């Protein structure tokens, strides 16, 4: 899209959303399998950890959105959130095997708080940065970029697990690319 390419601030936020979506999509796609295969959790325990991530992410969408509004620096807030999400994704992917249920739940919930709560801040920032007559175009284009992350992230994640035999390596990739963004 010409608008994203011609507006560096919009392009940066869209690229950050792409990277967040890689991590979020990978977490949503593989976490239950990860904690059951690597950490020996039962399916109900794995489901509870998944639910913990979703619940904290839902709370964080409100809390971190409120914080971004109050600080007036949503791009900076998203950047800090990305760094924290990357660190917590590394910790989640590096849980000692087997991990006790409480640790998997705590780790999943912590990474969920920051890794799945970026969407509203991202969309608000795109709307703020776009020219008033181009908000629809900017949100559509940046959403397309984000969804490319949702599609490509889990694919790359699964390839890393397949070739390396390691979820830790795949989580390291997801964290590193977000940190780089």
Tab-separated table of C-alpha atoms in Angstrom:
chain	number	residue	atom	x	y	z
A	1	UNK	CA	0.000	0.000	0.000
A	2	UNK	CA	1.339	3.391	-1.016
A	3	UNK	CA	0.061	5.101	2.140
A	4	UNK	CA	1.999	2.758	4.444
A	5	UNK	CA	5.127	2.954	2.305
A	6	UNK	CA	4.982	6.739	2.101
A	7	UNK	CA	4.391	7.294	5.825
A	8	UNK	CA	7.293	5.946	7.904
A	9	UNK	CA	5.431	6.102	11.223
A	10	UNK	CA	2.513	4.074	9.833
A	11	UNK	CA	4.891	1.553	8.304
A	12	UNK	CA	6.773	1.125	11.591
A	13	UNK	CA	3.577	0.494	13.549
A	14	UNK	CA	2.321	-1.945	10.876
A	15	UNK	CA	5.637	-3.829	10.994
A	16	UNK	CA	5.450	-3.990	14.782
A	17	UNK	CA	1.906	-5.379	14.488
A	18	UNK	CA	3.203	-7.986	12.021
A	19	UNK	CA	5.784	-9.078	14.585
A	20	UNK	CA	3.310	-9.093	17.467
A	21	UNK	CA	0.972	-11.217	15.318
A	22	UNK	CA	3.742	-13.744	14.669
A	23	UNK	CA	4.176	-14.251	18.406
A	24	UNK	CA	0.454	-14.153	19.204
A	25	UNK	CA	-0.446	-16.568	16.410
A	26	UNK	CA	2.309	-18.943	17.474
A	27	UNK	CA	1.216	-18.831	21.109
A	28	UNK	CA	-2.409	-19.489	20.198
A	29	UNK	CA	-1.524	-22.273	17.768
A	30	UNK	CA	1.068	-24.251	19.696
A	31	UNK	CA	0.860	-23.606	23.423
A	32	UNK	CA	-1.467	-26.478	24.296
A	33	UNK	CA	0.670	-28.905	22.315
A	34	UNK	CA	3.849	-27.455	23.830
A	35	UNK	CA	2.794	-27.854	27.459
A	36	UNK	CA	1.332	-31.303	26.924
A	37	UNK	CA	4.189	-32.797	24.880
A	38	UNK	CA	7.163	-31.061	26.482
A	39	UNK	CA	5.914	-30.520	30.014
A	40	UNK	CA	3.551	-33.427	30.506
A	41	UNK	CA	0.509	-31.379	31.445
A	42	UNK	CA	-2.873	-33.013	31.024
A	43	UNK	CA	-5.242	-31.547	28.441
A	44	UNK	CA	-7.405	-29.905	31.141
A	45	UNK	CA	-4.266	-28.342	32.665
A	46	UNK	CA	-3.071	-27.206	29.229
A	47	UNK	CA	-6.523	-25.752	28.568
A	48	UNK	CA	-6.398	-23.903	31.879
A	49	UNK	CA	-3.004	-22.418	30.957
A	50	UNK	CA	-4.418	-21.395	27.579
A	51	UNK	CA	-7.432	-19.847	29.287
A	52	UNK	CA	-5.124	-18.016	31.697
A	53	UNK	CA	-3.291	-16.468	28.760
A	54	UNK	CA	-6.554	-15.418	27.121
A	55	UNK	CA	-7.960	-14.013	30.369
A	56	UNK	CA	-4.892	-11.925	31.213
A	57	UNK	CA	-4.728	-10.755	27.614
A	58	UNK	CA	-8.334	-9.567	27.821
A	59	UNK	CA	-7.683	-7.678	31.050
A	60	UNK	CA	-4.496	-6.228	29.592
A	61	UNK	CA	-6.264	-4.929	26.482
A	62	UNK	CA	-8.254	-2.648	28.748
A	63	UNK	CA	-5.456	-1.834	31.195
A	64	UNK	CA	-2.722	-1.231	28.634
A	65	UNK	CA	-5.089	0.680	26.359
A	66	UNK	CA	-5.980	2.909	29.285
A	67	UNK	CA	-2.275	3.358	30.057
A	68	UNK	CA	-1.478	4.249	26.437
A	69	UNK	CA	-4.239	6.864	26.511
A	70	UNK	CA	-2.983	8.334	29.788
A	71	UNK	CA	0.693	8.466	28.816
A	72	UNK	CA	-0.044	9.895	25.391
A	73	UNK	CA	2.764	7.776	23.928
A	74	UNK	CA	1.087	4.705	22.424
A	75	UNK	CA	3.990	3.923	20.060
A	76	UNK	CA	6.428	3.955	22.980
A	77	UNK	CA	4.021	1.870	25.062
A	78	UNK	CA	3.801	-0.702	22.235
A	79	UNK	CA	7.594	-0.770	21.968
A	80	UNK	CA	8.013	-1.427	25.684
A	81	UNK	CA	5.222	-3.986	25.513
A	82	UNK	CA	7.042	-5.745	22.646
A	83	UNK	CA	10.281	-5.972	24.633
A	84	UNK	CA	8.492	-7.347	27.692
A	85	UNK	CA	6.503	-9.791	25.533
A	86	UNK	CA	9.705	-11.030	23.889
A	87	UNK	CA	11.388	-11.610	27.260
A	88	UNK	CA	8.340	-13.415	28.644
A	89	UNK	CA	7.993	-15.536	25.477
A	90	UNK	CA	11.614	-16.613	25.917
A	91	UNK	CA	10.881	-17.523	29.524
A	92	UNK	CA	7.747	-19.428	28.521
A	93	UNK	CA	9.603	-21.325	25.805
A	94	UNK	CA	12.433	-22.055	28.217
A	95	UNK	CA	10.377	-23.522	31.049
A	96	UNK	CA	12.218	-26.403	32.696
A	97	UNK	CA	10.905	-29.748	31.474
A	98	UNK	CA	8.736	-30.996	32.946
A	99	UNK	CA	7.254	-27.797	34.303
A	100	UNK	CA	4.782	-27.956	37.154
A	101	UNK	CA	1.259	-26.847	36.313
A	102	UNK	CA	1.435	-23.703	38.452
A	103	UNK	CA	4.587	-22.522	36.628
A	104	UNK	CA	3.123	-23.191	33.180
A	105	UNK	CA	-0.069	-21.357	34.190
A	106	UNK	CA	1.841	-18.405	35.621
A	107	UNK	CA	4.160	-18.171	32.613
A	108	UNK	CA	1.327	-18.510	30.079
A	109	UNK	CA	-0.700	-15.877	31.896
A	110	UNK	CA	2.241	-13.464	32.100
A	111	UNK	CA	3.142	-13.738	28.430
A	112	UNK	CA	-0.536	-13.467	27.545
A	113	UNK	CA	-0.823	-10.192	29.401
A	114	UNK	CA	1.624	-8.444	27.062
A	115	UNK	CA	1.711	-10.600	23.931
A	116	UNK	CA	-1.996	-10.647	23.080
A	117	UNK	CA	-3.138	-7.186	24.160
A	118	UNK	CA	-1.551	-4.960	21.539
A	119	UNK	CA	-4.325	-4.872	18.911
A	120	UNK	CA	-6.417	-1.975	20.209
A	121	UNK	CA	-3.422	0.255	20.853
A	122	UNK	CA	-2.121	-0.573	17.374
A	123	UNK	CA	-5.425	0.301	15.684
A	124	UNK	CA	-5.809	3.521	17.656
A	125	UNK	CA	-2.276	4.545	16.755
A	126	UNK	CA	-2.867	3.841	13.048
A	127	UNK	CA	-6.021	5.983	13.172
A	128	UNK	CA	-4.129	8.748	14.991
A	129	UNK	CA	-1.191	8.761	12.558
A	130	UNK	CA	-3.151	8.499	9.310
A	131	UNK	CA	-4.428	11.573	7.500
A	132	UNK	CA	-8.092	12.037	8.414
A	133	UNK	CA	-9.283	11.207	4.903
A	134	UNK	CA	-7.089	8.076	4.763
A	135	UNK	CA	-7.937	6.379	8.076
A	136	UNK	CA	-9.938	3.572	6.430
A	137	UNK	CA	-7.162	2.926	3.916
A	138	UNK	CA	-4.482	2.957	6.624
A	139	UNK	CA	-6.373	0.606	8.944
A	140	UNK	CA	-7.159	-1.815	6.100
A	141	UNK	CA	-3.563	-1.873	4.878
A	142	UNK	CA	-2.036	-2.212	8.327
A	143	UNK	CA	-4.529	-4.943	9.281
A	144	UNK	CA	-3.486	-6.857	6.174
A	145	UNK	CA	0.148	-6.576	7.281
A	146	UNK	CA	-0.760	-7.812	10.764
A	147	UNK	CA	-2.709	-10.781	9.394
A	148	UNK	CA	0.276	-11.748	7.267
A	149	UNK	CA	2.054	-12.197	10.594
A	150	UNK	CA	-0.779	-14.364	11.927
A	151	UNK	CA	-0.493	-16.593	8.864
A	152	UNK	CA	3.280	-16.731	8.473
A	153	UNK	CA	4.206	-16.912	12.169
A	154	UNK	CA	2.673	-20.274	13.040
A	155	UNK	CA	3.937	-21.704	9.741
A	156	UNK	CA	7.515	-20.637	10.485
A	157	UNK	CA	7.143	-21.739	14.113
A	158	UNK	CA	6.038	-25.223	13.035
A	159	UNK	CA	8.899	-25.490	10.560
A	160	UNK	CA	11.403	-24.587	13.278
A	161	UNK	CA	9.923	-27.214	15.608
A	162	UNK	CA	9.925	-29.789	12.786
A	163	UNK	CA	13.516	-29.182	11.718
A	164	UNK	CA	15.071	-28.541	15.124
A	165	UNK	CA	12.856	-30.742	17.270
A	166	UNK	CA	12.745	-27.865	19.740
A	167	UNK	CA	9.906	-25.673	20.907
A	168	UNK	CA	12.509	-23.604	22.734
A	169	UNK	CA	14.122	-22.682	19.392
A	170	UNK	CA	10.745	-21.769	17.913
A	171	UNK	CA	9.835	-19.570	20.881
A	172	UNK	CA	13.305	-18.001	20.661
A	173	UNK	CA	12.617	-17.135	17.009
A	174	UNK	CA	9.210	-15.638	17.854
A	175	UNK	CA	10.745	-13.599	20.677
A	176	UNK	CA	13.803	-12.490	18.692
A	177	UNK	CA	11.823	-11.245	15.700
A	178	UNK	CA	9.550	-9.231	18.009
A	179	UNK	CA	12.549	-7.795	19.841
A	180	UNK	CA	14.077	-6.834	16.485
A	181	UNK	CA	10.877	-5.096	15.417
